[in-house]
Amino acid sequence: MALSIGNAEASQDVDLKPCGHQVGGHFSSGKHAATFVDSSGKFYKAFQDDIRSAREAGIYEAIFNDSEEADVCKEDMMAFRPFVPKYFGILVNGDLKMLALEDTCKDYKKPCVLDAKMGLTTIYEWADAKYKAKNADKDLVTTQSKLGFRVTGFKVWQADKGEYFVADRHYGKELTPQTMPAALAKFGTNGLVSPFDVYCGSKGAVAQIHALKKWFETQQSLLFFAASVLIVYEGAATRAEDVNVAIRFIDFAHTFPSKGNRDDNVLAGITRLAELLQRVGEGDTQ
Ligand SMILES: Nc1ncnc2c1ncn2[C@@H]1O[C@H](COP(=O)(O)OP(=O)(O)OP(=O)(O)O)[C@@H](O)[C@H]1O
Ligand SMILES: [Mg+2]
């Protein structure tokens, strides 16, 4: 399929196929899938809404653009880069517009993926009424308002069965602070490696989330609503050394310049997520 990237100047052939490892978010966009991947290791997210998608593209541009942006601090953006997928611009094909990102799952044989939507609230004062109505209730009835995050979905490879266990958005909505540890324990094992291997240790999920937390403790550039921490590891791993955990912060459709404020809403959720993963890694699922 011939597609153009960015300002429709460069054109290239891209072999898109619907993304098989998506766990959260929109699964369709009109008559198309909502997400695609290609053989070069890129992930494509279809525009759902021009304003939100343009906003997300603007945030990625602020993160990766080396020029001084009036609204954000350049040092904050540079320090944030390791935590987000690389950004390759906007791709256009007829009426299909997509953000082109690095596919966080590209190096995995059997990617295990969990999407945790971050923040004690996903609502912002200046959001439109439709967004507020849709999300206010979800924040209250899910773990969002209690833990500062909710699981929107995960998939974990089960080595003994040779198939994935898929937790969809309904599974995530039903979770409570009491049942969350068991859910995180379920995600953290393929039956051969353990939640300790995935969550603990110097390259585990907790250490990487702590690094992200450090960034949130100092950055005063962005406020994130309804953004997610994506946790990925290798479901084909048979040894702790091969779990290859990756953490990425994604989904900037509701992200705004913070004008010198810290994002305490998301910081609270990140702190809690790291604490819970540590506990679960150490075998405490109560
Ligand atoms: N860079 C990426 N690499 C691999 N998978 C990704 C990447 N970005 C997103 N995903 C997958 O796609 C899912 C949905 O992504 P995202 O949260 O950005 O979309 P969304 O919630 O539908 O967005 P929006 O709120 O903008 O409508 C994630 O849960 C994850 O499984
Ligand atoms: Mg999302």
Coordinates of C-alpha atoms and ligand atoms in Angstrom, one line a residue:
M1 CA 0.0 0.0 0.0
A2 CA 1.5 3.4 -1.0
L3 CA 1.3 5.8 2.0
S4 CA 2.7 9.1 2.7
I5 CA 4.4 10.1 5.9
G6 CA 4.4 13.6 7.5
N7 CA 3.5 16.4 5.2
A8 CA 2.6 14.0 2.3
E9 CA 6.0 14.7 0.7
A10 CA 7.7 11.3 1.3
S11 CA 5.9 8.3 0.0
Q12 CA 6.8 4.7 0.7
D13 CA 5.4 1.2 0.5
V14 CA 4.2 -0.1 3.8
D15 CA 2.9 -3.6 4.5
L16 CA 0.3 -3.0 7.1
K17 CA -1.5 -5.7 9.0
P18 CA -3.9 -5.3 11.9
C19 CA -2.0 -5.4 15.2
G20 CA -2.4 -8.8 17.0
H21 CA -1.0 -7.7 20.3
Q22 CA -3.2 -4.7 21.2
V23 CA -4.7 -5.1 24.7
G24 CA -6.5 -1.8 25.5
G25 CA -8.1 1.2 23.8
H26 CA -10.2 1.3 20.6
F27 CA -10.3 -1.9 18.6
S28 CA -11.8 -0.4 15.4
S29 CA -11.9 2.9 13.7
G30 CA -14.9 3.1 11.3
K31 CA -14.5 0.3 8.8
H32 CA -10.8 -0.3 9.7
A33 CA -8.9 -1.8 12.5
A34 CA -7.7 0.9 15.0
T35 CA -4.1 -0.3 15.1
F36 CA -1.7 -1.8 12.6
V37 CA 1.9 -3.0 12.5
D38 CA 4.3 -3.4 9.6
S39 CA 7.3 -5.7 9.0
S40 CA 9.8 -2.9 9.8
G41 CA 8.7 -2.8 13.5
K42 CA 6.4 0.2 13.4
F43 CA 3.0 0.4 15.2
Y44 CA 0.2 2.6 13.6
K45 CA -2.6 4.1 15.6
A46 CA -5.6 5.3 13.5
F47 CA -7.0 8.7 14.2
Q48 CA -10.2 8.3 16.2
D49 CA -10.8 12.0 16.4
D50 CA -8.9 14.8 14.7
I51 CA -8.6 17.0 17.7
R52 CA -7.4 14.3 20.1
S53 CA -5.1 12.6 17.6
A54 CA -3.6 16.0 16.5
R55 CA -3.0 16.7 20.2
E56 CA -1.2 13.4 20.7
A57 CA 0.9 14.0 17.6
G58 CA 1.8 17.4 19.0
I59 CA 2.9 15.8 22.3
Y60 CA 5.1 13.3 20.4
E61 CA 6.6 16.2 18.4
A62 CA 7.3 18.2 21.6
I63 CA 9.0 15.1 23.1
F64 CA 11.2 14.4 20.0
N65 CA 11.7 17.8 18.5
D66 CA 15.0 19.3 19.5
S67 CA 13.9 22.9 19.1
E68 CA 12.9 24.9 22.2
E69 CA 9.1 24.7 22.7
A70 CA 7.5 27.5 24.5
D71 CA 5.2 25.2 26.4
V72 CA 7.5 22.5 27.6
C73 CA 11.0 22.2 29.1
K74 CA 13.5 20.7 26.7
E75 CA 15.4 18.9 29.4
D76 CA 12.2 17.3 30.6
M77 CA 11.4 16.1 27.1
M78 CA 14.9 14.7 26.5
A79 CA 14.7 12.8 29.8
F80 CA 11.3 11.4 28.9
R81 CA 12.3 9.9 25.5
P82 CA 13.5 6.5 26.9
F83 CA 10.0 6.0 28.4
V84 CA 8.0 6.5 25.2
P85 CA 7.8 4.7 21.8
K86 CA 9.8 6.5 19.1
Y87 CA 7.7 8.7 16.9
F88 CA 7.7 8.6 13.1
G89 CA 5.1 11.2 12.2
I90 CA 1.6 11.0 10.7
L91 CA 0.8 8.6 8.0
V92 CA -2.0 9.3 5.5
N93 CA -3.8 6.9 3.1
G94 CA -7.0 8.3 1.7
D95 CA -9.2 9.1 4.6
L96 CA -7.2 6.9 6.9
K97 CA -4.8 8.9 9.1
M98 CA -2.5 7.3 11.6
L99 CA 0.3 8.1 14.1
A100 CA 3.4 6.0 13.3
L101 CA 5.2 4.8 16.4
E102 CA 7.8 2.3 17.3
D103 CA 6.1 -1.1 18.0
T104 CA 7.1 -1.9 21.6
C105 CA 6.3 -5.6 20.9
K106 CA 8.5 -5.9 17.8
D107 CA 11.3 -7.9 19.4
Y108 CA 9.1 -10.4 21.1
K109 CA 8.1 -13.9 20.0
K110 CA 5.1 -14.2 22.3
P111 CA 4.6 -10.7 23.7
C112 CA 2.9 -10.5 27.0
V113 CA 1.3 -7.0 27.3
L114 CA -0.5 -5.1 30.1
D115 CA -2.1 -1.7 29.7
A116 CA -2.6 0.3 33.0
K117 CA -4.4 3.5 32.6
M118 CA -2.8 6.0 35.0
G119 CA -4.1 8.6 37.4
L120 CA -6.5 8.9 40.3
T121 CA -8.8 10.7 37.8
T122 CA -9.0 10.7 34.0
I123 CA -11.1 13.8 34.0
Y124 CA -9.8 17.4 33.5
E125 CA -11.7 20.5 34.1
W126 CA -11.5 21.7 30.5
A127 CA -12.7 18.4 29.0
D128 CA -15.8 18.4 26.9
A129 CA -19.1 17.3 28.5
K130 CA -19.2 14.0 26.6
Y131 CA -15.8 12.9 27.7
K132 CA -16.6 13.9 31.3
A133 CA -19.8 11.9 31.4
K134 CA -18.2 8.8 29.8
N135 CA -15.3 8.7 32.2
A136 CA -16.5 10.1 35.6
D137 CA -18.4 6.9 36.4
K138 CA -15.5 4.6 35.1
D139 CA -13.1 6.4 37.5
L140 CA -15.4 5.7 40.4
V141 CA -16.5 2.1 39.8
T142 CA -13.0 0.8 38.8
T143 CA -9.8 0.9 40.7
Q144 CA -8.9 4.2 39.0
S145 CA -9.9 6.5 41.8
K146 CA -8.7 4.1 44.5
L147 CA -5.4 2.8 43.3
G148 CA -4.6 5.6 40.8
F149 CA -4.6 3.1 37.9
R150 CA -6.9 0.6 36.3
V151 CA -6.0 -2.3 34.0
T152 CA -7.7 -1.8 30.7
G153 CA -6.6 -5.2 29.4
F154 CA -3.7 -7.7 29.3
K155 CA -2.6 -10.8 27.5
V156 CA -0.3 -13.4 28.9
W157 CA 1.2 -16.4 27.2
Q158 CA 0.5 -19.7 28.9
A159 CA 3.4 -22.1 28.1
D160 CA 1.5 -25.3 29.2
K161 CA -1.5 -24.6 27.0
G162 CA 0.3 -23.1 24.1
E163 CA -2.2 -20.2 24.0
Y164 CA -2.8 -16.7 25.4
F165 CA -5.0 -15.9 28.3
V166 CA -6.7 -12.6 27.4
A167 CA -8.1 -10.2 30.0
D168 CA -10.4 -7.8 28.2
R169 CA -11.7 -4.4 29.3
H170 CA -14.6 -6.0 31.2
Y171 CA -12.1 -8.1 33.2
G172 CA -10.2 -4.9 34.0
K173 CA -13.3 -3.0 35.0
E174 CA -14.4 -5.7 37.5
L175 CA -11.1 -5.7 39.3
T176 CA -11.0 -4.2 42.9
P177 CA -8.1 -3.2 45.1
Q178 CA -8.6 -6.7 46.7
T179 CA -8.4 -8.7 43.5
M180 CA -5.8 -6.5 41.7
P181 CA -2.7 -8.4 43.2
A182 CA -4.0 -11.8 41.9
A183 CA -4.6 -10.3 38.5
L184 CA -1.0 -8.8 38.4
A185 CA 0.3 -12.2 39.6
K186 CA -1.6 -13.9 36.7
F187 CA -0.1 -11.5 34.2
G188 CA 3.4 -12.0 35.6
T189 CA 3.9 -15.6 34.7
N190 CA 3.8 -17.8 31.6
G191 CA 4.2 -20.8 33.9
L192 CA 8.0 -21.0 33.4
V193 CA 9.1 -17.7 34.6
S194 CA 7.7 -16.1 37.7
P195 CA 6.3 -12.7 38.8
F196 CA 9.5 -12.3 40.7
D197 CA 11.5 -12.6 37.4
V198 CA 9.2 -10.2 35.6
Y199 CA 8.7 -7.6 38.3
C200 CA 11.7 -7.7 40.6
G201 CA 15.5 -7.4 39.9
S202 CA 17.5 -4.7 38.4
K203 CA 15.9 -5.0 34.9
G204 CA 12.4 -5.9 36.1
A205 CA 9.2 -3.8 35.8
V206 CA 9.5 -2.2 39.2
A207 CA 13.0 -0.9 38.6
Q208 CA 11.9 0.6 35.3
I209 CA 8.7 2.1 36.8
H210 CA 10.8 3.6 39.5
A211 CA 12.9 5.3 36.9
L212 CA 9.7 6.7 35.3
K213 CA 8.5 7.8 38.8
K214 CA 11.8 9.8 39.2
W215 CA 11.0 11.6 36.0
F216 CA 7.5 12.4 37.2
E217 CA 8.9 13.7 40.5
T218 CA 10.8 16.5 38.7
Q219 CA 9.1 17.2 35.4
Q220 CA 6.9 20.3 35.3
S221 CA 6.0 20.2 31.6
L222 CA 3.1 17.9 31.0
L223 CA -0.2 16.8 32.6
F224 CA -1.4 13.4 31.5
F225 CA -5.0 12.2 31.6
A226 CA -6.0 8.7 30.6
A227 CA -2.4 7.9 29.5
S228 CA -1.1 4.3 30.1
V229 CA 1.9 2.4 31.3
L230 CA 2.4 -0.5 29.0
I231 CA 4.3 -3.4 30.4
V232 CA 5.7 -5.9 27.9
Y233 CA 7.7 -9.1 28.5
E234 CA 8.7 -12.2 26.5
G235 CA 6.1 -15.0 26.9
A236 CA 8.4 -17.5 25.2
A237 CA 11.0 -17.0 28.0
T238 CA 12.0 -20.2 29.8
R239 CA 14.6 -18.5 32.0
A240 CA 14.6 -15.3 34.1
E241 CA 17.4 -13.9 32.0
D242 CA 15.2 -13.9 28.9
V243 CA 12.1 -12.1 30.2
N244 CA 13.3 -8.8 28.5
V245 CA 10.8 -6.5 30.3
A246 CA 10.0 -3.2 28.6
I247 CA 8.0 -0.3 30.1
R248 CA 6.5 2.4 27.9
F249 CA 4.3 5.4 28.7
I250 CA 1.7 5.8 25.9
D251 CA -1.6 7.4 24.8
F252 CA -1.3 11.2 24.8
A253 CA -4.8 12.0 23.4
H254 CA -5.5 13.9 26.7
T255 CA -2.1 15.3 27.6
F256 CA -1.5 19.0 28.0
P257 CA 1.2 21.5 29.0
S258 CA 1.3 21.7 32.8
K259 CA 2.7 25.2 32.9
G260 CA 5.1 24.5 35.7
N261 CA 3.0 22.0 37.7
R262 CA 3.9 18.5 38.7
D263 CA 1.5 15.7 37.7
D264 CA 0.6 14.4 41.1
N265 CA -2.4 12.6 39.7
V266 CA -0.4 10.2 37.7
L267 CA 2.5 10.2 40.1
A268 CA 0.2 8.7 42.8
G269 CA -0.8 5.9 40.4
I270 CA 2.8 5.1 39.4
T271 CA 3.8 5.0 43.0
R272 CA 1.0 2.6 43.8
L273 CA 1.5 0.4 40.7
A274 CA 5.2 0.0 41.6
E275 CA 4.4 -0.9 45.2
L276 CA 1.8 -3.5 44.2
L277 CA 4.1 -5.1 41.5
Q278 CA 6.9 -5.4 44.1
R279 CA 4.6 -7.1 46.6
V280 CA 3.2 -9.4 44.0
G281 CA 6.7 -10.2 42.8
E282 CA 7.6 -11.2 46.3
G283 CA 4.7 -13.6 46.4
D284 CA 2.1 -11.6 48.3
T285 CA -1.1 -11.7 46.4
Q286 CA -3.5 -10.9 49.3
Ligands
LIG1 N1 3.8 1.8 20.5 C1 3.1 0.7 20.7 N2 3.6 -0.5 20.5 C2 2.9 -1.6 20.7 N3 1.6 -1.6 21.1 C3 1.0 -0.4 21.4 C4 1.7 0.8 21.2 N4 0.9 1.8 21.5 C5 -0.3 1.3 21.8 N5 -0.2 -0.1 21.7 C6 -1.3 -1.0 22.0 O1 -2.5 -0.4 21.6 C7 -3.4 -0.2 22.7 C8 -4.2 1.1 22.5 O2 -3.3 2.1 22.4 P1 -3.7 3.6 23.0 O3 -4.0 3.5 24.4 O4 -2.7 4.5 22.5 O5 -5.0 3.8 22.2 P2 -6.5 4.3 22.6 O6 -6.7 4.1 24.0 O7 -7.5 3.7 21.7 O8 -6.3 5.8 22.3 P3 -7.2 7.1 22.4 O9 -7.4 7.3 23.9 O10 -6.2 8.1 21.8 O11 -8.4 6.9 21.6 C9 -2.6 -0.4 23.9 O12 -3.3 -0.9 25.0 C10 -1.5 -1.3 23.5 O13 -1.9 -2.7 23.6
MG2 MG -5.5 4.0 25.8

